[in-house]
């Protein structure tokens, strides 16, 4: 939640710092290195930088029984690697992009559960995503769907 608060305030946030004596942090750093390389490769090939932090996670079953676990909002971020007494990983908000509702999730809900999702839901998502209030999100979704 601390990372999301920093992102909604348009600030960079230290995600993790790999220390040689901590195996968990080293393992996480190796995974982030793989992700970082993949994203950079895609950016070089296509010219697009496409990385999002998803929150909160929605979980459940659709009316046809299909299990779903997906984020409600997608926050555009840039993953940065900095070498300072070990490896530091930072996530930075992409300033010219706003948080967005996970459109793919709602299209699946429309198709598999026959739930009508009004276009206004997507339009309001940017302002709702910055509140970081789970209860307000729940009330908003109940009214909108």
mmCIF file with all atom_site columns, C-alpha atoms in Angstrom:
data_model
loop_
_atom_site.group_PDB
_atom_site.id
_atom_site.type_symbol
_atom_site.label_atom_id
_atom_site.label_alt_id
_atom_site.label_comp_id
_atom_site.label_asym_id
_atom_site.label_entity_id
_atom_site.label_seq_id
_atom_site.pdbx_PDB_ins_code
_atom_site.Cartn_x
_atom_site.Cartn_y
_atom_site.Cartn_z
_atom_site.occupancy
_atom_site.B_iso_or_equiv
_atom_site.pdbx_formal_charge
_atom_site.auth_seq_id
_atom_site.auth_comp_id
_atom_site.auth_asym_id
_atom_site.auth_atom_id
_atom_site.pdbx_PDB_model_num
ATOM 1   C CA . UNK A 1 1   ? 0.000   0.000   0.000   1.00 0.00 ? 1   UNK A CA 1
ATOM 2   C CA . UNK A 1 2   ? 2.955   2.286   0.688   1.00 0.00 ? 2   UNK A CA 1
ATOM 3   C CA . UNK A 1 3   ? 4.098   1.939   -2.917  1.00 0.00 ? 3   UNK A CA 1
ATOM 4   C CA . UNK A 1 4   ? 0.638   2.828   -4.255  1.00 0.00 ? 4   UNK A CA 1
ATOM 5   C CA . UNK A 1 5   ? 0.436   5.887   -2.016  1.00 0.00 ? 5   UNK A CA 1
ATOM 6   C CA . UNK A 1 6   ? 3.772   7.108   -3.406  1.00 0.00 ? 6   UNK A CA 1
ATOM 7   C CA . UNK A 1 7   ? 2.626   6.418   -6.976  1.00 0.00 ? 7   UNK A CA 1
ATOM 8   C CA . UNK A 1 8   ? -0.650  8.305   -6.557  1.00 0.00 ? 8   UNK A CA 1
ATOM 9   C CA . UNK A 1 9   ? 1.373   11.209  -5.114  1.00 0.00 ? 9   UNK A CA 1
ATOM 10  C CA . UNK A 1 10  ? 3.535   11.003  -8.280  1.00 0.00 ? 10  UNK A CA 1
ATOM 11  C CA . UNK A 1 11  ? 6.697   10.037  -6.359  1.00 0.00 ? 11  UNK A CA 1
ATOM 12  C CA . UNK A 1 12  ? 9.325   7.368   -6.914  1.00 0.00 ? 12  UNK A CA 1
ATOM 13  C CA . UNK A 1 13  ? 9.413   4.590   -4.327  1.00 0.00 ? 13  UNK A CA 1
ATOM 14  C CA . UNK A 1 14  ? 12.136  2.152   -3.312  1.00 0.00 ? 14  UNK A CA 1
ATOM 15  C CA . UNK A 1 15  ? 10.697  -1.280  -3.972  1.00 0.00 ? 15  UNK A CA 1
ATOM 16  C CA . UNK A 1 16  ? 13.515  -3.425  -2.613  1.00 0.00 ? 16  UNK A CA 1
ATOM 17  C CA . UNK A 1 17  ? 17.243  -3.395  -1.991  1.00 0.00 ? 17  UNK A CA 1
ATOM 18  C CA . UNK A 1 18  ? 19.127  -6.619  -2.572  1.00 0.00 ? 18  UNK A CA 1
ATOM 19  C CA . UNK A 1 19  ? 21.673  -7.400  0.121   1.00 0.00 ? 19  UNK A CA 1
ATOM 20  C CA . UNK A 1 20  ? 24.182  -10.201 -0.248  1.00 0.00 ? 20  UNK A CA 1
ATOM 21  C CA . UNK A 1 21  ? 23.211  -11.732 3.108   1.00 0.00 ? 21  UNK A CA 1
ATOM 22  C CA . UNK A 1 22  ? 19.460  -11.934 2.445   1.00 0.00 ? 22  UNK A CA 1
ATOM 23  C CA . UNK A 1 23  ? 18.441  -14.804 0.163   1.00 0.00 ? 23  UNK A CA 1
ATOM 24  C CA . UNK A 1 24  ? 14.828  -13.654 -0.178  1.00 0.00 ? 24  UNK A CA 1
ATOM 25  C CA . UNK A 1 25  ? 15.887  -10.207 -1.411  1.00 0.00 ? 25  UNK A CA 1
ATOM 26  C CA . UNK A 1 26  ? 18.455  -11.730 -3.770  1.00 0.00 ? 26  UNK A CA 1
ATOM 27  C CA . UNK A 1 27  ? 15.823  -14.037 -5.240  1.00 0.00 ? 27  UNK A CA 1
ATOM 28  C CA . UNK A 1 28  ? 13.418  -11.124 -5.707  1.00 0.00 ? 28  UNK A CA 1
ATOM 29  C CA . UNK A 1 29  ? 16.189  -9.066  -7.305  1.00 0.00 ? 29  UNK A CA 1
ATOM 30  C CA . UNK A 1 30  ? 16.923  -11.872 -9.794  1.00 0.00 ? 30  UNK A CA 1
ATOM 31  C CA . UNK A 1 31  ? 13.245  -12.006 -10.760 1.00 0.00 ? 31  UNK A CA 1
ATOM 32  C CA . UNK A 1 32  ? 13.107  -8.231  -11.133 1.00 0.00 ? 32  UNK A CA 1
ATOM 33  C CA . UNK A 1 33  ? 16.242  -8.375  -13.300 1.00 0.00 ? 33  UNK A CA 1
ATOM 34  C CA . UNK A 1 34  ? 14.495  -10.848 -15.623 1.00 0.00 ? 34  UNK A CA 1
ATOM 35  C CA . UNK A 1 35  ? 11.394  -8.639  -15.771 1.00 0.00 ? 35  UNK A CA 1
ATOM 36  C CA . UNK A 1 36  ? 13.537  -5.540  -16.348 1.00 0.00 ? 36  UNK A CA 1
ATOM 37  C CA . UNK A 1 37  ? 15.365  -7.182  -19.254 1.00 0.00 ? 37  UNK A CA 1
ATOM 38  C CA . UNK A 1 38  ? 12.127  -8.432  -20.829 1.00 0.00 ? 38  UNK A CA 1
ATOM 39  C CA . UNK A 1 39  ? 10.495  -5.011  -20.614 1.00 0.00 ? 39  UNK A CA 1
ATOM 40  C CA . UNK A 1 40  ? 13.578  -3.320  -22.045 1.00 0.00 ? 40  UNK A CA 1
ATOM 41  C CA . UNK A 1 41  ? 13.702  -5.830  -24.910 1.00 0.00 ? 41  UNK A CA 1
ATOM 42  C CA . UNK A 1 42  ? 10.027  -5.240  -25.731 1.00 0.00 ? 42  UNK A CA 1
ATOM 43  C CA . UNK A 1 43  ? 10.578  -1.485  -25.598 1.00 0.00 ? 43  UNK A CA 1
ATOM 44  C CA . UNK A 1 44  ? 13.520  -1.741  -28.014 1.00 0.00 ? 44  UNK A CA 1
ATOM 45  C CA . UNK A 1 45  ? 11.488  -3.877  -30.441 1.00 0.00 ? 45  UNK A CA 1
ATOM 46  C CA . UNK A 1 46  ? 8.187   -2.003  -30.341 1.00 0.00 ? 46  UNK A CA 1
ATOM 47  C CA . UNK A 1 47  ? 8.982   1.413   -28.896 1.00 0.00 ? 47  UNK A CA 1
ATOM 48  C CA . UNK A 1 48  ? 6.354   0.895   -26.174 1.00 0.00 ? 48  UNK A CA 1
ATOM 49  C CA . UNK A 1 49  ? 7.019   0.742   -22.452 1.00 0.00 ? 49  UNK A CA 1
ATOM 50  C CA . UNK A 1 50  ? 4.116   -1.213  -21.002 1.00 0.00 ? 50  UNK A CA 1
ATOM 51  C CA . UNK A 1 51  ? 4.296   -2.055  -17.286 1.00 0.00 ? 51  UNK A CA 1
ATOM 52  C CA . UNK A 1 52  ? 1.532   -1.717  -14.731 1.00 0.00 ? 52  UNK A CA 1
ATOM 53  C CA . UNK A 1 53  ? 1.130   -2.337  -11.038 1.00 0.00 ? 53  UNK A CA 1
ATOM 54  C CA . UNK A 1 54  ? -2.300  -3.877  -10.419 1.00 0.00 ? 54  UNK A CA 1
ATOM 55  C CA . UNK A 1 55  ? -4.311  -3.263  -7.243  1.00 0.00 ? 55  UNK A CA 1
ATOM 56  C CA . UNK A 1 56  ? -6.601  -4.325  -5.572  1.00 0.00 ? 56  UNK A CA 1
ATOM 57  C CA . UNK A 1 57  ? -7.014  -7.913  -6.653  1.00 0.00 ? 57  UNK A CA 1
ATOM 58  C CA . UNK A 1 58  ? -10.543 -9.117  -7.338  1.00 0.00 ? 58  UNK A CA 1
ATOM 59  C CA . UNK A 1 59  ? -11.181 -12.813 -6.937  1.00 0.00 ? 59  UNK A CA 1
ATOM 60  C CA . UNK A 1 60  ? -14.183 -15.025 -7.507  1.00 0.00 ? 60  UNK A CA 1
ATOM 61  C CA . UNK A 1 61  ? -16.196 -16.999 -9.996  1.00 0.00 ? 61  UNK A CA 1
ATOM 62  C CA . UNK A 1 62  ? -18.236 -15.767 -12.917 1.00 0.00 ? 62  UNK A CA 1
ATOM 63  C CA . UNK A 1 63  ? -21.790 -16.992 -13.438 1.00 0.00 ? 63  UNK A CA 1
ATOM 64  C CA . UNK A 1 64  ? -20.565 -19.730 -15.815 1.00 0.00 ? 64  UNK A CA 1
ATOM 65  C CA . UNK A 1 65  ? -18.136 -21.013 -13.145 1.00 0.00 ? 65  UNK A CA 1
ATOM 66  C CA . UNK A 1 66  ? -14.961 -19.503 -14.622 1.00 0.00 ? 66  UNK A CA 1
ATOM 67  C CA . UNK A 1 67  ? -12.528 -18.611 -11.825 1.00 0.00 ? 67  UNK A CA 1
ATOM 68  C CA . UNK A 1 68  ? -11.101 -15.089 -12.021 1.00 0.00 ? 68  UNK A CA 1
ATOM 69  C CA . UNK A 1 69  ? -8.333  -13.349 -10.123 1.00 0.00 ? 69  UNK A CA 1
ATOM 70  C CA . UNK A 1 70  ? -7.363  -9.997  -11.607 1.00 0.00 ? 70  UNK A CA 1
ATOM 71  C CA . UNK A 1 71  ? -6.529  -6.449  -10.525 1.00 0.00 ? 71  UNK A CA 1
ATOM 72  C CA . UNK A 1 72  ? -9.252  -3.816  -10.518 1.00 0.00 ? 72  UNK A CA 1
ATOM 73  C CA . UNK A 1 73  ? -6.957  -0.886  -11.380 1.00 0.00 ? 73  UNK A CA 1
ATOM 74  C CA . UNK A 1 74  ? -3.744  -0.712  -13.402 1.00 0.00 ? 74  UNK A CA 1
ATOM 75  C CA . UNK A 1 75  ? -1.194  1.908   -12.372 1.00 0.00 ? 75  UNK A CA 1
ATOM 76  C CA . UNK A 1 76  ? 1.413   2.680   -15.083 1.00 0.00 ? 76  UNK A CA 1
ATOM 77  C CA . UNK A 1 77  ? 4.926   2.413   -13.642 1.00 0.00 ? 77  UNK A CA 1
ATOM 78  C CA . UNK A 1 78  ? 8.530   2.347   -14.732 1.00 0.00 ? 78  UNK A CA 1
ATOM 79  C CA . UNK A 1 79  ? 10.892  -0.130  -13.095 1.00 0.00 ? 79  UNK A CA 1
ATOM 80  C CA . UNK A 1 80  ? 14.318  1.378   -12.410 1.00 0.00 ? 80  UNK A CA 1
ATOM 81  C CA . UNK A 1 81  ? 17.491  -0.396  -11.339 1.00 0.00 ? 81  UNK A CA 1
ATOM 82  C CA . UNK A 1 82  ? 20.041  1.600   -9.362  1.00 0.00 ? 82  UNK A CA 1
ATOM 83  C CA . UNK A 1 83  ? 23.378  0.355   -8.104  1.00 0.00 ? 83  UNK A CA 1
ATOM 84  C CA . UNK A 1 84  ? 24.063  1.828   -4.672  1.00 0.00 ? 84  UNK A CA 1
ATOM 85  C CA . UNK A 1 85  ? 25.820  -0.428  -2.168  1.00 0.00 ? 85  UNK A CA 1
ATOM 86  C CA . UNK A 1 86  ? 23.993  -3.321  -3.744  1.00 0.00 ? 86  UNK A CA 1
ATOM 87  C CA . UNK A 1 87  ? 21.094  -3.366  -6.160  1.00 0.00 ? 87  UNK A CA 1
ATOM 88  C CA . UNK A 1 88  ? 18.120  -1.085  -5.517  1.00 0.00 ? 88  UNK A CA 1
ATOM 89  C CA . UNK A 1 89  ? 14.844  -1.425  -7.393  1.00 0.00 ? 89  UNK A CA 1
ATOM 90  C CA . UNK A 1 90  ? 12.532  1.571   -7.650  1.00 0.00 ? 90  UNK A CA 1
ATOM 91  C CA . UNK A 1 91  ? 9.080   1.943   -9.146  1.00 0.00 ? 91  UNK A CA 1
ATOM 92  C CA . UNK A 1 92  ? 8.269   5.328   -10.609 1.00 0.00 ? 92  UNK A CA 1
ATOM 93  C CA . UNK A 1 93  ? 4.917   6.572   -11.844 1.00 0.00 ? 93  UNK A CA 1
ATOM 94  C CA . UNK A 1 94  ? 4.731   7.427   -15.525 1.00 0.00 ? 94  UNK A CA 1
ATOM 95  C CA . UNK A 1 95  ? 3.655   11.046  -15.252 1.00 0.00 ? 95  UNK A CA 1
ATOM 96  C CA . UNK A 1 96  ? 1.846   11.378  -18.560 1.00 0.00 ? 96  UNK A CA 1
ATOM 97  C CA . UNK A 1 97  ? -0.308  8.280   -17.991 1.00 0.00 ? 97  UNK A CA 1
ATOM 98  C CA . UNK A 1 98  ? -3.201  7.957   -15.550 1.00 0.00 ? 98  UNK A CA 1
ATOM 99  C CA . UNK A 1 99  ? -4.342  4.877   -13.634 1.00 0.00 ? 99  UNK A CA 1
ATOM 100 C CA . UNK A 1 100 ? -6.999  2.927   -15.467 1.00 0.00 ? 100 UNK A CA 1
ATOM 101 C CA . UNK A 1 101 ? -9.681  0.377   -14.824 1.00 0.00 ? 101 UNK A CA 1
ATOM 102 C CA . UNK A 1 102 ? -8.780  -3.143  -15.932 1.00 0.00 ? 102 UNK A CA 1
ATOM 103 C CA . UNK A 1 103 ? -10.877 -3.084  -19.089 1.00 0.00 ? 103 UNK A CA 1
ATOM 104 C CA . UNK A 1 104 ? -10.110 -6.739  -19.903 1.00 0.00 ? 104 UNK A CA 1
ATOM 105 C CA . UNK A 1 105 ? -11.579 -7.858  -16.575 1.00 0.00 ? 105 UNK A CA 1
ATOM 106 C CA . UNK A 1 106 ? -14.813 -5.941  -17.180 1.00 0.00 ? 106 UNK A CA 1
ATOM 107 C CA . UNK A 1 107 ? -15.130 -7.138  -20.765 1.00 0.00 ? 107 UNK A CA 1
ATOM 108 C CA . UNK A 1 108 ? -14.858 -10.709 -19.441 1.00 0.00 ? 108 UNK A CA 1
ATOM 109 C CA . UNK A 1 109 ? -17.527 -9.939  -16.815 1.00 0.00 ? 109 UNK A CA 1
ATOM 110 C CA . UNK A 1 110 ? -19.812 -8.626  -19.545 1.00 0.00 ? 110 UNK A CA 1
ATOM 111 C CA . UNK A 1 111 ? -19.290 -11.648 -21.754 1.00 0.00 ? 111 UNK A CA 1
ATOM 112 C CA . UNK A 1 112 ? -19.238 -14.499 -19.227 1.00 0.00 ? 112 UNK A CA 1
ATOM 113 C CA . UNK A 1 113 ? -21.575 -13.150 -16.539 1.00 0.00 ? 113 UNK A CA 1
ATOM 114 C CA . UNK A 1 114 ? -23.921 -11.009 -18.615 1.00 0.00 ? 114 UNK A CA 1
ATOM 115 C CA . UNK A 1 115 ? -23.214 -7.947  -16.463 1.00 0.00 ? 115 UNK A CA 1
ATOM 116 C CA . UNK A 1 116 ? -23.712 -4.632  -18.224 1.00 0.00 ? 116 UNK A CA 1
ATOM 117 C CA . UNK A 1 117 ? -20.814 -2.269  -17.576 1.00 0.00 ? 117 UNK A CA 1
ATOM 118 C CA . UNK A 1 118 ? -21.622 1.335   -18.477 1.00 0.00 ? 118 UNK A CA 1
ATOM 119 C CA . UNK A 1 119 ? -18.944 3.364   -20.281 1.00 0.00 ? 119 UNK A CA 1
ATOM 120 C CA . UNK A 1 120 ? -19.101 5.931   -17.472 1.00 0.00 ? 120 UNK A CA 1
ATOM 121 C CA . UNK A 1 121 ? -17.422 3.357   -15.211 1.00 0.00 ? 121 UNK A CA 1
ATOM 122 C CA . UNK A 1 122 ? -14.261 3.558   -17.318 1.00 0.00 ? 122 UNK A CA 1
ATOM 123 C CA . UNK A 1 123 ? -14.435 7.355   -17.453 1.00 0.00 ? 123 UNK A CA 1
ATOM 124 C CA . UNK A 1 124 ? -14.637 7.703   -13.650 1.00 0.00 ? 124 UNK A CA 1
ATOM 125 C CA . UNK A 1 125 ? -11.898 5.154   -13.002 1.00 0.00 ? 125 UNK A CA 1
ATOM 126 C CA . UNK A 1 126 ? -9.006  7.624   -13.143 1.00 0.00 ? 126 UNK A CA 1
ATOM 127 C CA . UNK A 1 127 ? -10.301 9.698   -10.238 1.00 0.00 ? 127 UNK A CA 1
ATOM 128 C CA . UNK A 1 128 ? -11.464 6.666   -8.256  1.00 0.00 ? 128 UNK A CA 1
ATOM 129 C CA . UNK A 1 129 ? -8.075  4.907   -8.587  1.00 0.00 ? 129 UNK A CA 1
ATOM 130 C CA . UNK A 1 130 ? -6.268  7.662   -6.711  1.00 0.00 ? 130 UNK A CA 1
ATOM 131 C CA . UNK A 1 131 ? -8.451  7.418   -3.580  1.00 0.00 ? 131 UNK A CA 1
ATOM 132 C CA . UNK A 1 132 ? -6.955  4.087   -2.348  1.00 0.00 ? 132 UNK A CA 1
ATOM 133 C CA . UNK A 1 133 ? -10.142 3.446   -0.372  1.00 0.00 ? 133 UNK A CA 1
ATOM 134 C CA . UNK A 1 134 ? -11.349 -0.162  -0.720  1.00 0.00 ? 134 UNK A CA 1
ATOM 135 C CA . UNK A 1 135 ? -14.754 0.551   0.825   1.00 0.00 ? 135 UNK A CA 1
ATOM 136 C CA . UNK A 1 136 ? -15.392 3.490   -1.515  1.00 0.00 ? 136 UNK A CA 1
ATOM 137 C CA . UNK A 1 137 ? -14.369 1.329   -4.491  1.00 0.00 ? 137 UNK A CA 1
ATOM 138 C CA . UNK A 1 138 ? -16.784 -1.383  -3.385  1.00 0.00 ? 138 UNK A CA 1
ATOM 139 C CA . UNK A 1 139 ? -19.680 1.081   -3.076  1.00 0.00 ? 139 UNK A CA 1
ATOM 140 C CA . UNK A 1 140 ? -18.807 2.639   -6.452  1.00 0.00 ? 140 UNK A CA 1
ATOM 141 C CA . UNK A 1 141 ? -18.769 -0.732  -8.208  1.00 0.00 ? 141 UNK A CA 1
ATOM 142 C CA . UNK A 1 142 ? -22.057 -1.775  -6.565  1.00 0.00 ? 142 UNK A CA 1
ATOM 143 C CA . UNK A 1 143 ? -23.757 1.366   -7.837  1.00 0.00 ? 143 UNK A CA 1
ATOM 144 C CA . UNK A 1 144 ? -22.257 1.189   -11.313 1.00 0.00 ? 144 UNK A CA 1
ATOM 145 C CA . UNK A 1 145 ? -22.847 -2.473  -12.172 1.00 0.00 ? 145 UNK A CA 1
#
